[in-house]
Amino acid sequence: MEASRDIARLIEIMAALRTPGTGCPWDLEQSFATVAPYTLEEAYEVVDAITRDDLGDLRDELGDLLLQVVFHARMAQERGAFDFGGVVEAITTKLIRRHPHVFGDAHALAPERVKAMWGEIKAQEKAEKRARRAAAGLAPEEDEGALGGVPLPLPALTRALKLQEKAAAVGFDWDNARQVLAKIREETDEVVEALEQQDQAAVQDEIGDLLFAVTNLARHAGIDPETALRGTNAKFTRRFQHIEHRLAQDGLTPEGAGLDRMEALWAEAKEREHAPPPVPQKTPGAG
């Protein structure tokens, strides 16, 4: 079997994998629910490749993510719901509808008007979706209102950010970052109080409030909290690996080194990161 750049070939391969009797036993036993975790995993791996600026990996990971779309579309087709073409039609329709300033008559609009129009179009789409569900005899979605449409499976920081953005869109928001900082101090005091009372449930609740407030601060500063925390995770990993490497040079392990020694090596790693790059030495006789 030859490789192909044609999306139709990928759809054919997926159909073959899902054909009873001749297909792949593993692929045949899958369902929307069992494939969903892989879909999330592949999306995260796309983000990881982007973060590492590895375009070769990004190509491969985007292919893995595309496979997830084809897989779900094939299972839907088998149930007579829709096929891959329907997925493409849905997104192209949505993109054209949401960009009348590009594909319609609403040209030369100010960015503020484009953003407002986007909100109006999405509100219309939600109304149409409610009507469609009602016509099909389906119950209304539970998560409606101003905060509707934020998926539960999102990472907690990302979901907090989305909820805050939706609340802010209807006027429920702090005026500036300084007010959010005051809220963070308030939440920190409440964490301290819960710790002193040794109330584990209250500690969990107050730390959740603190994380929510910090997410709000990131939003007001124009920072994506997931991206910020991902960067800090990478920084922590890098510095701790420096500690392990330096201890290994002395025949030690973190368990036997002691906190003071590890903190000194942490400071060393931090200083190395902040040090200016070395000036290239000129080769004798050059220039």
GROMACS .gro file of C-alpha atoms in nm:
model
  287
    1MET     CA    1   0.000   0.000   0.000
    2GLU     CA    2   0.141   0.337  -0.100
    3ALA     CA    3   0.133   0.652   0.108
    4SER     CA    4  -0.080   0.940  -0.016
    5ARG     CA    5  -0.127   1.313   0.032
    6ASP     CA    6  -0.497   1.274  -0.056
    7ILE     CA    7  -0.752   1.305   0.226
    8ALA     CA    8  -0.979   1.066   0.033
    9ARG     CA    9  -0.715   0.793   0.069
   10LEU     CA   10  -0.710   0.845   0.446
   11ILE     CA   11  -1.089   0.810   0.457
   12GLU     CA   12  -1.064   0.487   0.253
   13ILE     CA   13  -0.803   0.347   0.492
   14MET     CA   14  -1.022   0.429   0.792
   15ALA     CA   15  -1.317   0.257   0.625
   16ALA     CA   16  -1.102  -0.051   0.563
   17LEU     CA   17  -0.990  -0.059   0.926
   18ARG     CA   18  -1.356  -0.050   1.036
   19THR     CA   19  -1.485  -0.313   0.789
   20PRO     CA   20  -1.616  -0.619   0.981
   21GLY     CA   21  -1.440  -0.942   0.895
   22THR     CA   22  -1.141  -0.786   0.718
   23GLY     CA   23  -1.065  -0.480   0.930
   24CYS     CA   24  -0.850  -0.432   1.240
   25PRO     CA   25  -0.999  -0.600   1.551
   26TRP     CA   26  -0.886  -0.312   1.775
   27ASP     CA   27  -1.032  -0.041   1.550
   28LEU     CA   28  -1.358  -0.236   1.514
   29GLU     CA   29  -1.420  -0.256   1.888
   30GLN     CA   30  -1.378   0.119   1.946
   31SER     CA   31  -1.659   0.366   2.014
   32PHE     CA   32  -1.687   0.744   2.047
   33ALA     CA   33  -1.631   0.710   2.422
   34THR     CA   34  -1.321   0.490   2.394
   35VAL     CA   35  -1.160   0.704   2.124
   36ALA     CA   36  -1.229   1.037   2.301
   37PRO     CA   37  -0.931   1.011   2.544
   38TYR     CA   38  -0.698   0.957   2.248
   39THR     CA   39  -0.845   1.264   2.080
   40LEU     CA   40  -0.758   1.476   2.384
   41GLU     CA   41  -0.412   1.322   2.406
   42GLU     CA   42  -0.337   1.396   2.040
   43ALA     CA   43  -0.450   1.757   2.081
   44TYR     CA   44  -0.209   1.800   2.373
   45GLU     CA   45   0.072   1.646   2.167
   46VAL     CA   46   0.007   1.903   1.893
   47VAL     CA   47   0.046   2.179   2.153
   48ASP     CA   48   0.365   2.015   2.284
   49ALA     CA   49   0.519   2.011   1.935
   50ILE     CA   50   0.429   2.378   1.891
   51THR     CA   51   0.580   2.465   2.230
   52ARG     CA   52   0.904   2.289   2.133
   53ASP     CA   53   0.897   2.457   1.789
   54ASP     CA   54   0.948   2.114   1.632
   55LEU     CA   55   0.780   2.143   1.293
   56GLY     CA   56   0.865   1.785   1.197
   57ASP     CA   57   0.683   1.659   1.507
   58LEU     CA   58   0.404   1.909   1.445
   59ARG     CA   59   0.339   1.758   1.102
   60ASP     CA   60   0.318   1.410   1.253
   61GLU     CA   61   0.102   1.516   1.547
   62LEU     CA   62  -0.140   1.706   1.323
   63GLY     CA   63  -0.172   1.385   1.122
   64ASP     CA   64  -0.252   1.193   1.440
   65LEU     CA   65  -0.513   1.455   1.530
   66LEU     CA   66  -0.662   1.440   1.181
   67LEU     CA   67  -0.692   1.063   1.222
   68GLN     CA   68  -0.907   1.124   1.530
   69VAL     CA   69  -1.145   1.339   1.323
   70VAL     CA   70  -1.163   1.077   1.049
   71PHE     CA   71  -1.218   0.802   1.309
   72HIS     CA   72  -1.510   0.982   1.476
   73ALA     CA   73  -1.660   1.073   1.137
   74ARG     CA   74  -1.643   0.711   1.023
   75MET     CA   75  -1.820   0.586   1.336
   76ALA     CA   76  -2.089   0.852   1.287
   77GLN     CA   77  -2.128   0.746   0.922
   78GLU     CA   78  -2.179   0.385   1.031
   79ARG     CA   79  -2.468   0.503   1.247
   80GLY     CA   80  -2.620   0.705   0.964
   81ALA     CA   81  -2.558   1.040   1.137
   82PHE     CA   82  -2.298   1.217   0.918
   83ASP     CA   83  -1.973   1.150   0.734
   84PHE     CA   84  -1.638   1.329   0.694
   85GLY     CA   85  -1.784   1.541   0.416
   86GLY     CA   86  -2.050   1.660   0.659
   87VAL     CA   87  -1.779   1.762   0.906
   88VAL     CA   88  -1.603   1.965   0.636
   89GLU     CA   89  -1.932   2.121   0.525
   90ALA     CA   90  -2.018   2.219   0.882
   91ILE     CA   91  -1.689   2.397   0.948
   92THR     CA   92  -1.675   2.572   0.609
   93THR     CA   93  -2.031   2.695   0.659
   94LYS     CA   94  -1.942   2.821   1.006
   95LEU     CA   95  -1.626   2.999   0.893
   96ILE     CA   96  -1.803   3.178   0.609
   97ARG     CA   97  -2.095   3.274   0.833
   98ARG     CA   98  -1.868   3.406   1.110
   99HIS     CA   99  -1.654   3.615   0.873
  100PRO     CA  100  -1.895   3.834   0.674
  101HIS     CA  101  -1.623   4.100   0.672
  102VAL     CA  102  -1.415   3.862   0.459
  103PHE     CA  103  -1.665   3.654   0.263
  104GLY     CA  104  -1.970   3.881   0.269
  105ASP     CA  105  -2.067   4.243   0.228
  106ALA     CA  106  -1.945   4.373   0.566
  107HIS     CA  107  -1.602   4.491   0.450
  108ALA     CA  108  -1.366   4.744   0.615
  109LEU     CA  109  -1.503   4.701   0.966
  110ALA     CA  110  -1.316   4.819   1.274
  111PRO     CA  111  -1.177   4.537   1.495
  112GLU     CA  112  -1.422   4.627   1.772
  113ARG     CA  113  -1.717   4.586   1.537
  114VAL     CA  114  -1.582   4.256   1.405
  115LYS     CA  115  -1.559   4.124   1.762
  116ALA     CA  116  -1.911   4.241   1.843
  117MET     CA  117  -2.047   4.089   1.523
  118TRP     CA  118  -1.874   3.760   1.607
  119GLY     CA  119  -2.060   3.754   1.939
  120GLU     CA  120  -2.390   3.828   1.767
  121ILE     CA  121  -2.339   3.548   1.516
  122LYS     CA  122  -2.246   3.298   1.789
  123ALA     CA  123  -2.558   3.395   1.985
  124GLN     CA  124  -2.769   3.333   1.675
  125GLU     CA  125  -2.600   2.995   1.629
  126LYS     CA  126  -2.680   2.899   1.988
  127ALA     CA  127  -3.046   2.991   1.936
  128GLU     CA  128  -3.057   2.781   1.620
  129LYS     CA  129  -2.896   2.490   1.806
  130ARG     CA  130  -3.157   2.509   2.083
  131ALA     CA  131  -3.434   2.509   1.823
  132ARG     CA  132  -3.274   2.214   1.645
  133ARG     CA  133  -3.252   2.013   1.967
  134ALA     CA  134  -3.611   2.094   2.053
  135ALA     CA  135  -3.730   1.987   1.706
  136ALA     CA  136  -3.543   1.657   1.749
  137GLY     CA  137  -3.710   1.598   2.085
  138LEU     CA  138  -3.384   1.640   2.278
  139ALA     CA  139  -3.368   1.801   2.622
  140PRO     CA  140  -3.205   2.146   2.644
  141GLU     CA  141  -2.837   2.142   2.727
  142GLU     CA  142  -2.781   2.188   3.101
  143ASP     CA  143  -2.494   2.433   3.058
  144GLU     CA  144  -2.685   2.725   2.908
  145GLY     CA  145  -2.703   3.093   2.998
  146ALA     CA  146  -2.409   3.333   2.980
  147LEU     CA  147  -2.164   3.060   3.083
  148GLY     CA  148  -2.294   2.801   2.840
  149GLY     CA  149  -2.077   2.616   2.593
  150VAL     CA  150  -1.761   2.575   2.803
  151PRO     CA  151  -1.677   2.201   2.787
  152LEU     CA  152  -1.630   2.024   3.119
  153PRO     CA  153  -1.331   1.813   3.000
  154LEU     CA  154  -1.116   2.122   2.941
  155PRO     CA  155  -0.810   2.155   3.170
  156ALA     CA  156  -0.924   2.333   3.485
  157LEU     CA  157  -0.717   2.648   3.424
  158THR     CA  158  -0.840   2.676   3.066
  159ARG     CA  159  -1.202   2.623   3.172
  160ALA     CA  160  -1.166   2.886   3.445
  161LEU     CA  161  -1.033   3.130   3.185
  162LYS     CA  162  -1.323   3.057   2.947
  163LEU     CA  163  -1.581   3.099   3.224
  164GLN     CA  164  -1.426   3.431   3.328
  165GLU     CA  165  -1.423   3.556   2.969
  166LYS     CA  166  -1.791   3.474   2.930
  167ALA     CA  167  -1.879   3.643   3.259
  168ALA     CA  168  -1.674   3.948   3.159
  169ALA     CA  169  -1.862   3.968   2.828
  170VAL     CA  170  -2.184   4.044   3.020
  171GLY     CA  171  -2.017   4.292   3.257
  172PHE     CA  172  -1.925   4.067   3.552
  173ASP     CA  173  -1.556   4.150   3.586
  174TRP     CA  174  -1.296   4.342   3.782
  175ASP     CA  175  -1.202   4.682   3.644
  176ASN     CA  176  -0.826   4.622   3.649
  177ALA     CA  177  -0.547   4.387   3.753
  178ARG     CA  178  -0.485   4.569   4.084
  179GLN     CA  179  -0.832   4.471   4.203
  180VAL     CA  180  -0.755   4.110   4.112
  181LEU     CA  181  -0.429   4.128   4.311
  182ALA     CA  182  -0.628   4.244   4.613
  183LYS     CA  183  -0.858   3.945   4.565
  184ILE     CA  184  -0.556   3.712   4.549
  185ARG     CA  185  -0.431   3.849   4.882
  186GLU     CA  186  -0.777   3.794   5.030
  187GLU     CA  187  -0.787   3.437   4.902
  188THR     CA  188  -0.435   3.372   5.035
  189ASP     CA  189  -0.544   3.485   5.381
  190GLU     CA  190  -0.839   3.248   5.364
  191VAL     CA  191  -0.607   2.959   5.270
  192VAL     CA  192  -0.396   3.039   5.577
  193GLU     CA  193  -0.706   3.042   5.796
  194ALA     CA  194  -0.823   2.706   5.660
  195LEU     CA  195  -0.477   2.556   5.717
  196GLU     CA  196  -0.472   2.679   6.075
  197GLN     CA  197  -0.812   2.519   6.134
  198GLN     CA  198  -0.681   2.194   5.980
  199ASP     CA  199  -0.998   2.169   5.774
  200GLN     CA  200  -0.896   1.972   5.465
  201ALA     CA  201  -1.219   2.035   5.276
  202ALA     CA  202  -1.191   2.409   5.341
  203VAL     CA  203  -0.824   2.406   5.237
  204GLN     CA  204  -0.917   2.246   4.905
  205ASP     CA  205  -1.198   2.495   4.852
  206GLU     CA  206  -0.984   2.798   4.933
  207ILE     CA  207  -0.692   2.681   4.717
  208GLY     CA  208  -0.942   2.641   4.432
  209ASP     CA  209  -1.055   3.000   4.489
  210LEU     CA  210  -0.692   3.115   4.492
  211LEU     CA  211  -0.616   2.937   4.163
  212PHE     CA  212  -0.930   3.087   4.008
  213ALA     CA  213  -0.821   3.435   4.118
  214VAL     CA  214  -0.468   3.382   3.979
  215THR     CA  215  -0.623   3.272   3.649
  216ASN     CA  216  -0.821   3.596   3.653
  217LEU     CA  217  -0.500   3.792   3.703
  218ALA     CA  218  -0.343   3.618   3.405
  219ARG     CA  219  -0.646   3.707   3.193
  220HIS     CA  220  -0.627   4.075   3.293
  221ALA     CA  221  -0.254   4.072   3.210
  222GLY     CA  222  -0.324   3.922   2.867
  223ILE     CA  223  -0.151   3.594   2.958
  224ASP     CA  224  -0.284   3.246   2.890
  225PRO     CA  225  -0.257   3.067   3.229
  226GLU     CA  226  -0.202   2.723   3.073
  227THR     CA  227   0.087   2.858   2.866
  228ALA     CA  228   0.234   3.036   3.169
  229LEU     CA  229   0.215   2.726   3.388
  230ARG     CA  230   0.349   2.505   3.109
  231GLY     CA  231   0.651   2.736   3.086
  232THR     CA  232   0.705   2.720   3.461
  233ASN     CA  233   0.678   2.341   3.454
  234ALA     CA  234   0.951   2.331   3.190
  235LYS     CA  235   1.166   2.572   3.393
  236PHE     CA  236   1.122   2.367   3.711
  237THR     CA  237   1.211   2.047   3.523
  238ARG     CA  238   1.521   2.206   3.372
  239ARG     CA  239   1.649   2.341   3.705
  240PHE     CA  240   1.576   2.022   3.899
  241GLN     CA  241   1.759   1.817   3.637
  242HIS     CA  242   2.056   2.050   3.689
  243ILE     CA  243   2.040   1.964   4.061
  244GLU     CA  244   2.036   1.592   3.984
  245HIS     CA  245   2.326   1.625   3.738
  246ARG     CA  246   2.544   1.823   3.979
  247LEU     CA  247   2.471   1.586   4.268
  248ALA     CA  248   2.554   1.286   4.049
  249GLN     CA  249   2.895   1.444   3.976
  250ASP     CA  250   2.959   1.428   4.352
  251GLY     CA  251   2.821   1.075   4.381
  252LEU     CA  252   2.505   1.193   4.556
  253THR     CA  253   2.130   1.159   4.501
  254PRO     CA  254   1.858   1.410   4.589
  255GLU     CA  255   1.739   1.184   4.871
  256GLY     CA  256   2.078   1.195   5.040
  257ALA     CA  257   2.187   1.550   4.960
  258GLY     CA  258   1.972   1.753   5.198
  259LEU     CA  259   1.751   2.052   5.122
  260ASP     CA  260   2.023   2.315   5.182
  261ARG     CA  261   2.251   2.157   4.922
  262MET     CA  262   1.969   2.127   4.669
  263GLU     CA  263   1.858   2.487   4.722
  264ALA     CA  264   2.216   2.605   4.660
  265LEU     CA  265   2.224   2.410   4.334
  266TRP     CA  266   1.882   2.549   4.242
  267ALA     CA  267   2.021   2.901   4.287
  268GLU     CA  268   2.318   2.798   4.072
  269ALA     CA  269   2.087   2.676   3.794
  270LYS     CA  270   1.885   2.997   3.814
  271GLU     CA  271   2.200   3.212   3.797
  272ARG     CA  272   2.325   3.018   3.492
  273GLU     CA  273   1.995   3.079   3.312
  274HIS     CA  274   2.013   3.453   3.377
  275ALA     CA  275   2.382   3.488   3.290
  276PRO     CA  276   2.457   3.662   2.957
  277PRO     CA  277   2.573   3.431   2.678
  278PRO     CA  278   2.952   3.400   2.641
  279VAL     CA  279   3.119   3.631   2.394
  280PRO     CA  280   3.259   3.429   2.099
  281GLN     CA  281   3.638   3.422   2.107
  282LYS     CA  282   3.811   3.552   1.799
  283THR     CA  283   4.025   3.292   1.623
  284PRO     CA  284   4.394   3.396   1.626
  285GLY     CA  285   4.493   3.537   1.292
  286ALA     CA  286   4.135   3.585   1.177
  287GLY     CA  287   4.003   3.918   1.054
   0.00000   0.00000   0.00000
